[in-house]
Amino acid sequence: MNLLIVTACPNGQVTSVLCSRLLQAAAERLGWQTRVEVHDARAIGSPLSEAEIAAADWVLVVKTGELPLGRFAGKRLLLATPAEALADPQRFLREAAERAQPYVESAAPETGGRRRLVAITACPTGVAHTFMAAEALQQAAQRMDIELQVETRGSVGARNLLDEAAIAAADAVLLAADIEVDTSRFAGKKVYRCGTGVALKQPQQTLERALSEARLLAEAAAPVEGKTAAKSGEKSGPYKHLLTGVSYMLPMVVAGGLLIALSFVFGIEAFKEEGTLAAALMKIGGETAFQLMVPLLAGYIAYSIADRPGLAPGMIGGLLAGSLGAGFIGGIVAGFLAGYSARAIAHWVRLPASVEALKPILIIPLLASLFTGLVMIYVVGTPVAGMLQSLTTFLDGMGSTNAILLGVLLGGMMCVDLGGPINKAAYAFSVGLLASSSYAPMAATMAAGMVPPIGMAIATVLARRKFTDSERQAGKAAGVLGLCFISEGAIPFAAKDPLRVIPACIAGGALTGALSMYFGCKLMAPHGGLFVLLIPNAINHALLYLLAIVAGSLVTGVLYALIKQGEAQPLVASAQ
């Protein structure tokens, strides 16, 4: 007898695995051929193919919660709970084979033929791209008459959470995310992945692709890195793992940086006096929050690669990187070592079925932590610490020419793709240096990141007649976003006229970055825009810092106002 076993217990990974193993062993004792599909966060078990379903005599589904069964229409099928299946697996299988009946899919509720999608949007900082992509998708879905529910995973947590009913009724799931998100809820659903940038700039095409190109979760979860993802515009491979780590690290850096800045309100060296509020703030921000920065970075890089089993070895490796003086560079190395070693152990280490469930909570963390720790201590730690020390010494002692060149580079990178991978790379580099007390690159990076949206706002004022009413309104919003250090405020302009907007932004951003470095500006807080200036001593040379931002914004605004082509005016025939 040819039996298909499907287990889906999303609330308990061990239950899913245990059911599949025990039922498979019982079926083999009965002399039956089996094929197993397990649904859980780690997508254990290969998805059943159409050929395997067609060849099966009957299907056993052990589940809790919702699971689409339409692909089994016409096959003999029995639904059961884990409690029923685990009581006496062999006797249960014999009885189930007799009770199985041809499955008839119940009629779907009347929806007027509307297509249904659910989506998640998530970007590394969780501020702009997350919500702008969600809004763009919702507007496109309304135009296309698609029923769409979007869950946003921003810096404030998940909003508009998808419920089980919406997921079950959806034709497909769209994951517009630049970081790794939990997909355990979508077991058995078709999933399409892309980046937030693609969803923001091409929302209609993205929705069409989600409906036509989505694949079952187990297939979509492990594409060949850089191939399938590149086709859909999704960030993949090491870069996506790095962004995942950065996204979880950022709240810690922002909190720590702002607490350090607050300690300077009482004086630059006030924290050195024990028992004072300034000392307490520095202890919370500098000695605690910043110490957790690198372990979080490493831990969530490993989590992105190997899921939960990679988290412990990643954080252990990150803490080692900090204690060895390897800093954020060592943390990145530790994260990748832990993640890929944990994934390799999960794939290659085979254990008896009776202890297989121990692998993710015992075997993988133990072996991956041991490997990562030994490599960090004996191989990676010392040279990376030396490299970071050399970089810090260079940054602290560089002359004005080198400082200007670095400012030009960081400022230009912040304006190339407005919140995209190049922008995020410059920002992550500057944030990482905060742990080494190198504050100048952070000042140049944040100043340059404010230039594009402020510059677009200036351009809509200087060349008012070249812009439509909607663009002038967008310019006002962009100005506010720019003051908050949200570069994405310039995206509506860049999407419409990239060949003029991007060069103008790069010119202004490069000038701002160069001036910030030349003036010797140092910023203690990694986010907040101009509002950080309200904290005394958060930035030195505050007036010169403002001058750098104003100068770059004016260059961008004036340049774009000059090169922008005016909107075509309708021709009116004169009376003869």
XYZ file of C-alpha atoms in Angstrom:
576
model
C 0.000 0.000 0.000
C 1.260 3.471 -0.922
C 0.553 5.987 1.873
C 1.138 9.732 2.019
C 1.555 11.180 5.514
C 1.121 14.937 6.061
C 1.652 16.418 9.524
C 0.930 20.081 10.245
C 1.079 21.195 13.865
C 2.244 24.830 13.642
C 1.953 25.356 17.390
C 4.464 22.619 18.156
C 7.438 21.620 16.022
C 8.187 18.546 18.121
C 4.625 17.272 17.687
C 4.835 17.554 13.897
C 8.152 15.716 13.721
C 7.168 13.101 16.293
C 3.912 12.283 14.485
C 5.667 11.911 11.153
C 8.447 9.682 12.529
C 6.209 7.363 14.545
C 3.591 7.006 11.809
C 6.245 6.360 9.170
C 7.880 3.677 11.337
C 4.498 2.036 12.026
C 3.641 2.044 8.295
C 6.973 0.408 7.443
C 6.295 -2.336 10.001
C 3.020 -2.970 8.175
C 4.971 -3.286 4.922
C 3.538 -0.098 3.405
C 5.395 2.396 1.248
C 5.305 5.930 2.649
C 6.084 9.496 1.673
C 6.096 12.180 4.395
C 5.519 15.924 4.283
C 5.998 17.888 7.514
C 4.864 21.498 7.852
C 6.697 23.647 10.379
C 8.952 26.702 10.600
C 11.941 24.755 9.306
C 10.048 23.155 6.414
C 11.202 19.635 7.418
C 10.300 17.114 4.753
C 10.129 17.680 1.025
C 6.820 18.826 -0.459
C 4.738 16.137 -2.123
C 4.817 16.283 -5.898
C 1.746 15.912 -8.098
C 3.043 12.561 -9.341
C 3.412 11.219 -5.785
C -0.094 12.363 -4.892
C -1.508 10.729 -8.002
C 0.270 7.426 -7.248
C -0.847 7.234 -3.607
C -3.565 4.833 -2.444
C -4.658 7.154 0.330
C -3.567 10.201 2.348
C -3.347 10.651 6.112
C -3.364 14.253 7.366
C -2.551 14.844 11.036
C -3.034 18.512 11.788
C -4.069 21.252 14.177
C -5.311 24.479 12.659
C -5.916 25.370 9.035
C -4.274 23.515 6.145
C -5.414 23.699 2.471
C -6.243 20.234 1.136
C -7.418 21.065 -2.376
C -4.504 19.232 -4.009
C -5.851 15.938 -2.555
C -9.297 16.280 -4.162
C -10.514 12.852 -5.291
C -7.973 10.884 -3.201
C -8.993 8.727 -0.243
C -8.134 10.884 2.775
C -8.489 10.803 6.546
C -8.095 13.766 8.892
C -6.835 13.120 12.440
C -5.388 14.917 15.452
C -1.959 14.202 16.988
C -3.610 12.666 20.070
C -5.466 10.102 17.943
C -2.407 9.241 15.844
C 0.093 8.852 18.703
C -1.991 6.618 21.018
C -1.189 3.400 19.078
C 0.254 4.335 15.643
C 0.143 0.847 14.083
C -3.432 0.063 15.090
C -4.456 3.620 14.187
C -3.054 3.201 10.656
C -4.927 -0.044 10.056
C -8.201 1.532 11.156
C -7.524 4.756 9.289
C -6.940 2.869 6.021
C -10.483 1.466 6.303
C -12.075 4.761 7.315
C -10.452 6.956 4.637
C -12.964 8.431 2.179
C -12.514 10.268 -1.154
C -11.870 13.923 -0.355
C -14.296 16.452 -1.787
C -13.260 20.087 -1.428
C -16.024 22.141 0.121
C -17.360 25.014 -1.885
C -15.522 28.271 -1.245
C -17.516 31.223 0.029
C -18.898 33.478 -2.662
C -16.295 36.149 -3.424
C -17.462 37.351 -6.813
C -14.384 35.854 -8.448
C -12.022 38.235 -6.660
C -8.445 37.114 -6.228
C -7.076 37.115 -2.692
C -3.587 37.793 -1.401
C -1.983 38.311 1.970
C 1.367 40.056 2.277
C 4.127 40.974 4.714
C 6.422 43.960 4.222
C 9.657 44.342 6.204
C 12.832 46.360 5.632
C 16.059 46.469 7.700
C 15.314 49.719 9.568
C 11.560 49.121 9.674
C 10.776 52.786 9.130
C 10.086 53.919 5.572
C 10.274 51.122 2.997
C 8.114 48.847 5.159
C 5.129 51.188 5.203
C 5.603 52.789 1.778
C 5.679 49.360 0.121
C 2.537 48.317 2.005
C 0.718 51.461 0.894
C 1.803 51.035 -2.731
C 0.630 47.403 -2.762
C -2.731 48.280 -1.227
C -3.337 51.055 -3.758
C -2.401 48.757 -6.654
C -4.631 45.969 -5.290
C -7.562 48.360 -5.141
C -7.032 49.321 -8.795
C -6.715 45.653 -9.807
C -9.744 44.521 -7.754
C -7.592 42.191 -5.640
C -8.492 41.552 -2.012
C -5.258 42.232 -0.142
C -4.336 42.276 3.550
C -0.841 43.509 4.420
C 1.030 42.923 7.677
C 3.819 45.453 8.286
C 6.835 44.436 10.348
C 8.383 47.777 11.209
C 10.571 49.072 13.985
C 7.510 49.361 16.257
C 6.628 45.692 15.781
C 4.049 43.889 13.659
C 0.937 45.823 12.668
C -2.292 44.591 11.034
C -1.478 40.988 11.897
C -2.716 38.374 9.423
C -5.270 36.036 10.965
C -5.589 32.332 10.190
C -8.808 32.809 8.219
C -7.227 35.374 5.876
C -4.177 33.174 5.310
C -6.308 30.088 4.638
C -8.507 31.951 2.133
C -5.622 33.585 0.248
C -4.612 32.359 -3.199
C -0.967 33.161 -2.401
C 1.305 34.877 0.123
C 3.522 37.808 -0.892
C 6.648 38.338 1.224
C 8.038 41.773 0.285
C 10.920 41.676 2.744
C 14.603 42.573 2.756
C 15.131 40.627 5.969
C 14.191 37.130 7.117
C 10.640 36.775 8.475
C 8.927 33.859 10.184
C 6.991 31.811 7.622
C 5.705 28.989 9.842
C 2.125 30.294 9.533
C 2.167 29.754 5.767
C 2.763 25.991 5.756
C 1.108 24.517 2.669
C 0.527 27.929 1.030
C 2.024 29.242 -2.173
C 4.578 31.976 -1.469
C 6.191 34.647 -3.648
C 9.200 36.591 -2.367
C 10.605 39.959 -3.438
C 12.292 43.002 -1.929
C 10.474 46.034 -0.564
C 12.071 48.212 -3.242
C 10.513 46.151 -6.023
C 7.110 46.165 -4.325
C 7.312 49.933 -3.874
C 8.368 50.769 -7.429
C 6.412 48.066 -9.294
C 3.410 47.220 -7.085
C 1.072 46.126 -9.881
C 3.626 43.834 -11.524
C 4.549 42.442 -8.100
C 0.950 41.477 -7.343
C 0.582 39.808 -10.740
C 3.801 37.835 -10.215
C 2.678 36.816 -6.732
C -0.488 35.310 -8.177
C 1.174 33.625 -11.165
C 4.660 32.650 -9.904
C 4.114 31.767 -6.228
C 5.381 28.326 -5.191
C 4.731 26.079 -2.217
C 6.517 27.321 0.891
C 8.991 24.423 1.141
C 10.124 25.104 -2.431
C 10.212 28.878 -2.034
C 12.071 28.689 1.270
C 15.310 27.379 -0.176
C 16.032 28.811 -3.636
C 19.476 28.618 -5.139
C 20.989 31.733 -3.614
C 21.197 34.613 -6.017
C 19.226 32.933 -8.843
C 15.566 32.596 -7.991
C 15.774 35.585 -5.688
C 17.507 37.726 -8.258
C 14.722 37.054 -10.717
C 12.111 38.369 -8.300
C 14.185 41.268 -7.035
C 14.565 39.801 -3.543
C 17.772 40.412 -1.616
C 19.295 36.993 -1.060
C 22.297 35.154 0.249
C 24.865 36.786 2.564
C 23.574 40.310 1.956
C 20.066 39.461 3.170
C 21.468 37.699 6.221
C 23.584 40.771 7.027
C 20.573 43.061 6.695
C 18.572 40.827 9.030
C 21.283 41.150 11.662
C 21.480 44.916 11.192
C 17.694 45.295 11.495
C 17.628 43.585 14.899
C 20.736 45.458 16.052
C 19.515 48.951 15.165
C 17.066 49.482 18.072
C 19.852 48.594 20.501
C 22.252 51.025 18.815
C 19.689 53.815 18.682
C 18.747 53.357 22.352
C 22.375 53.153 23.443
C 23.464 56.103 21.323
C 20.688 58.354 22.572
C 21.400 57.415 26.197
C 25.064 58.260 25.686
C 24.045 61.559 24.117
C 21.757 62.288 27.093
C 24.654 61.690 29.473
C 26.534 64.488 27.691
C 23.773 66.942 28.637
C 25.492 67.205 32.021
C 28.888 67.789 30.408
C 31.187 65.835 28.125
C 33.050 64.214 31.026
C 30.310 64.317 33.668
C 29.840 60.531 33.426
C 33.263 59.977 34.999
C 31.906 61.038 38.406
C 30.525 57.936 40.112
C 26.983 57.991 41.454
C 25.717 60.756 39.174
C 22.840 60.510 36.709
C 25.307 61.078 33.860
C 27.305 58.043 35.011
C 24.130 55.945 35.189
C 23.095 56.968 31.671
C 26.544 56.135 30.308
C 26.476 52.758 32.077
C 23.084 51.914 30.560
C 23.901 53.173 27.075
C 27.637 52.716 26.587
C 28.512 49.848 28.887
C 25.347 47.758 28.469
C 23.440 48.574 25.276
C 26.575 48.884 23.159
C 27.975 45.637 24.589
C 24.850 43.850 23.354
C 25.093 45.421 19.905
C 27.606 42.973 18.393
C 26.062 39.805 19.930
C 22.668 40.836 18.517
C 24.188 41.484 15.100
C 25.935 38.103 15.034
C 23.007 36.230 16.559
C 20.452 37.395 14.040
C 22.768 36.931 11.074
C 22.996 33.298 12.195
C 19.225 33.218 12.804
C 18.613 34.377 9.233
C 20.820 31.571 7.904
C 19.838 28.640 10.141
C 16.675 29.771 11.941
C 16.427 29.393 15.729
C 19.194 26.777 16.124
C 21.672 29.397 14.852
C 20.709 32.066 17.386
C 22.657 30.774 20.414
C 25.967 30.066 18.617
C 25.663 33.387 16.795
C 25.246 35.390 19.998
C 28.040 33.461 21.691
C 30.323 34.202 18.747
C 29.287 37.866 18.785
C 30.026 38.217 22.494
C 33.422 36.606 21.899
C 34.072 39.082 19.087
C 33.395 41.939 21.498
C 35.594 40.522 24.262
C 38.424 39.833 21.785
C 38.295 43.403 20.470
C 37.134 42.316 17.005
C 34.120 44.641 17.144
C 31.357 44.687 14.589
C 33.561 43.185 11.858
C 34.251 40.202 14.089
C 30.548 40.028 14.896
C 29.696 39.751 11.203
C 32.262 36.975 10.774
C 30.961 35.163 13.865
C 27.375 35.406 12.629
C 28.179 33.794 9.305
C 30.356 31.122 10.922
C 27.608 30.212 13.383
C 24.801 30.325 10.824
C 26.409 28.244 8.119
C 27.864 25.731 10.598
C 24.443 25.309 12.241
C 22.796 24.828 8.866
C 25.447 22.304 7.813
C 24.975 20.313 11.028
C 21.204 20.320 10.551
C 21.610 19.012 7.011
C 24.414 16.488 7.390
C 24.130 15.073 10.919
C 21.709 12.135 10.895
C 20.330 10.822 14.169
C 17.965 8.000 15.142
C 14.299 8.958 14.971
C 14.011 8.692 18.760
C 16.468 11.573 19.335
C 15.925 13.585 16.144
C 13.804 16.137 18.035
C 16.817 16.941 20.248
C 18.852 18.185 17.307
C 17.586 21.807 17.140
C 17.718 22.365 20.918
C 20.841 20.394 21.878
C 23.037 19.021 19.100
C 23.094 22.013 16.746
C 23.619 24.760 19.382
C 26.331 22.700 21.101
C 28.375 21.801 18.017
C 27.880 25.124 16.233
C 28.803 27.101 19.386
C 31.899 24.967 19.888
C 33.002 25.407 16.279
C 32.278 29.150 16.178
C 33.936 29.824 19.529
C 37.121 27.907 18.715
C 37.474 29.543 15.308
C 36.902 33.011 16.781
C 39.454 32.467 19.578
C 42.211 30.686 17.652
C 41.805 31.862 14.064
C 39.656 34.948 13.474
C 39.666 37.064 16.631
C 43.218 38.410 16.726
C 43.637 39.396 13.041
C 40.159 40.955 12.864
C 40.818 42.873 16.094
C 44.043 44.173 14.553
C 42.186 45.155 11.381
C 39.520 47.020 13.353
C 42.158 48.763 15.474
C 43.979 49.863 12.326
C 40.728 51.157 10.833
C 39.875 53.057 14.021
C 43.381 54.549 14.208
C 43.171 55.601 10.562
C 39.766 57.240 11.048
C 40.873 59.057 14.198
C 44.130 60.292 12.711
C 43.286 60.900 9.063
C 44.121 64.276 7.550
C 41.643 66.647 5.999
C 42.109 65.224 2.471
C 41.315 61.659 3.525
C 38.432 62.871 5.670
C 36.910 64.741 2.728
C 37.283 61.733 0.432
C 35.615 59.447 2.987
C 32.829 61.997 3.414
C 32.301 62.173 -0.348
C 32.128 58.369 -0.543
C 29.702 57.916 2.358
C 27.577 60.894 1.298
C 27.299 59.669 -2.274
C 26.442 56.130 -1.184
C 23.606 57.421 0.995
C 22.008 59.053 -2.050
C 22.500 56.429 -4.766
C 19.463 54.239 -4.060
C 17.617 56.097 -1.259
C 17.279 53.394 1.372
C 18.410 50.540 -0.867
C 21.387 48.196 -0.416
C 24.105 50.799 -1.100
C 22.501 53.268 1.281
C 22.142 50.561 3.938
C 25.771 49.449 3.479
C 27.073 52.975 4.197
C 24.739 53.313 7.175
C 25.638 49.892 8.630
C 29.369 50.710 8.297
C 28.932 53.980 10.198
C 26.723 52.418 12.882
C 29.263 49.635 13.433
C 32.014 52.179 14.076
C 30.040 53.712 16.949
C 31.064 50.778 19.146
C 34.701 51.748 18.504
C 34.015 55.386 19.462
C 34.424 56.589 15.858
C 31.642 59.149 15.556
C 32.628 61.222 12.499
C 31.397 58.765 9.805
C 27.991 58.590 11.537
C 27.663 62.377 11.356
C 28.507 62.449 7.637
C 26.167 59.553 6.882
C 23.136 60.979 8.647
C 23.672 64.469 7.249
C 23.934 63.170 3.683
C 20.894 60.936 4.149
C 18.763 63.998 4.892
C 19.783 65.798 1.682
C 17.686 64.025 -1.035
C 14.202 64.593 0.425
C 15.027 68.131 1.634
C 16.533 68.891 -1.785
C 13.362 67.700 -3.536
C 11.284 69.935 -1.275
C 13.482 72.904 -2.164
C 13.218 72.103 -5.895
C 9.402 72.095 -5.776
C 9.549 75.630 -4.341
C 12.242 77.040 -6.658
C 10.751 75.605 -9.870
C 7.132 75.508 -8.821
C 5.738 75.614 -12.367
C 7.703 72.524 -13.421
C 5.886 70.349 -10.887
C 2.282 69.184 -10.753
C 0.094 69.887 -7.731
C 0.562 66.317 -6.476
C 4.358 66.634 -6.803
C 4.347 69.903 -4.863
C 2.384 68.197 -2.088
C 4.834 65.299 -2.175
C 7.637 67.837 -1.870
C 6.211 69.142 1.403
C 6.014 65.606 2.806
C 9.548 64.883 1.567
C 10.870 67.901 3.448
C 9.419 66.652 6.728
C 10.774 63.141 6.126
C 14.187 64.610 5.326
C 14.314 66.442 8.644
C 13.688 63.053 10.309
C 16.529 61.369 8.349
C 14.251 59.291 6.142
C 15.933 59.276 2.732
C 13.024 57.369 1.207
C 11.033 60.615 1.093
C 12.693 61.324 -2.266
C 11.653 57.992 -3.800
C 8.472 59.292 -5.529
C 10.608 61.804 -7.421
C 13.413 59.322 -8.161
C 10.964 56.705 -9.434
C 9.460 59.177 -11.898
C 12.673 60.882 -13.084
C 15.693 58.796 -11.950
C 18.216 60.049 -14.510
C 17.936 63.596 -13.168
C 16.978 63.083 -9.519
C 19.701 60.566 -8.573
C 22.688 62.598 -9.909
C 21.346 65.742 -8.249
C 20.985 63.885 -4.941
C 24.461 62.354 -5.182
C 26.014 65.770 -5.834
C 24.357 67.312 -2.769
C 24.955 64.285 -0.540
C 28.633 64.068 -1.467
C 29.097 67.761 -0.680
C 27.341 67.412 2.677
C 29.391 64.340 3.626
C 32.632 66.069 2.648
C 31.799 69.233 4.601
C 30.748 67.249 7.681
C 34.042 65.362 7.720
C 36.061 68.514 6.966
C 34.419 70.389 9.842
C 35.205 67.454 12.164
C 31.562 66.875 13.127
C 30.963 63.895 15.407
C 27.507 62.448 16.095
C 26.798 60.239 19.109
C 23.277 59.119 18.080
C 22.660 56.946 14.991
C 19.179 58.236 14.106
C 16.741 61.062 14.672
C 17.693 63.607 12.022
C 17.781 67.261 13.037
C 15.776 66.489 16.172
C 18.928 64.957 17.709
C 20.331 68.502 17.809
C 17.858 69.243 20.604
C 20.042 67.069 22.866
C 22.983 69.176 24.096
C 26.397 67.796 23.076
C 24.883 65.005 20.941
C 26.780 66.593 18.043
C 29.789 68.857 18.234
C 30.042 71.873 15.903
C 26.256 71.961 15.589
C 26.146 75.150 13.489
C 28.750 73.850 11.041
C 26.822 70.578 10.853
C 23.662 72.487 9.941
C 25.662 74.451 7.367
C 26.797 71.191 5.726
C 23.192 69.947 5.493
C 21.903 73.249 4.133
C 24.690 73.483 1.558
C 24.103 69.975 0.200
C 20.327 70.366 0.184
C 20.580 73.639 -1.750
C 22.904 72.065 -4.309
C 20.463 69.193 -4.839
C 17.414 71.441 -4.923
C 18.873 74.095 -7.254
C 20.448 71.517 -9.562
C 17.249 69.526 -9.951
C 15.182 72.697 -10.370
C 17.443 73.659 -13.300
C 17.606 70.302 -15.090
C 14.026 69.123 -14.544
C 11.806 69.279 -17.574
C 8.488 71.002 -17.070
C 5.228 69.087 -17.330
C 3.802 69.112 -20.845
C 1.042 71.677 -21.204
C -2.065 70.896 -23.298
C -2.261 72.726 -26.632
C -5.220 75.004 -27.105
C -6.194 75.860 -30.690
C -6.743 79.561 -31.228
C -9.961 80.736 -32.792
C -9.712 81.656 -36.482
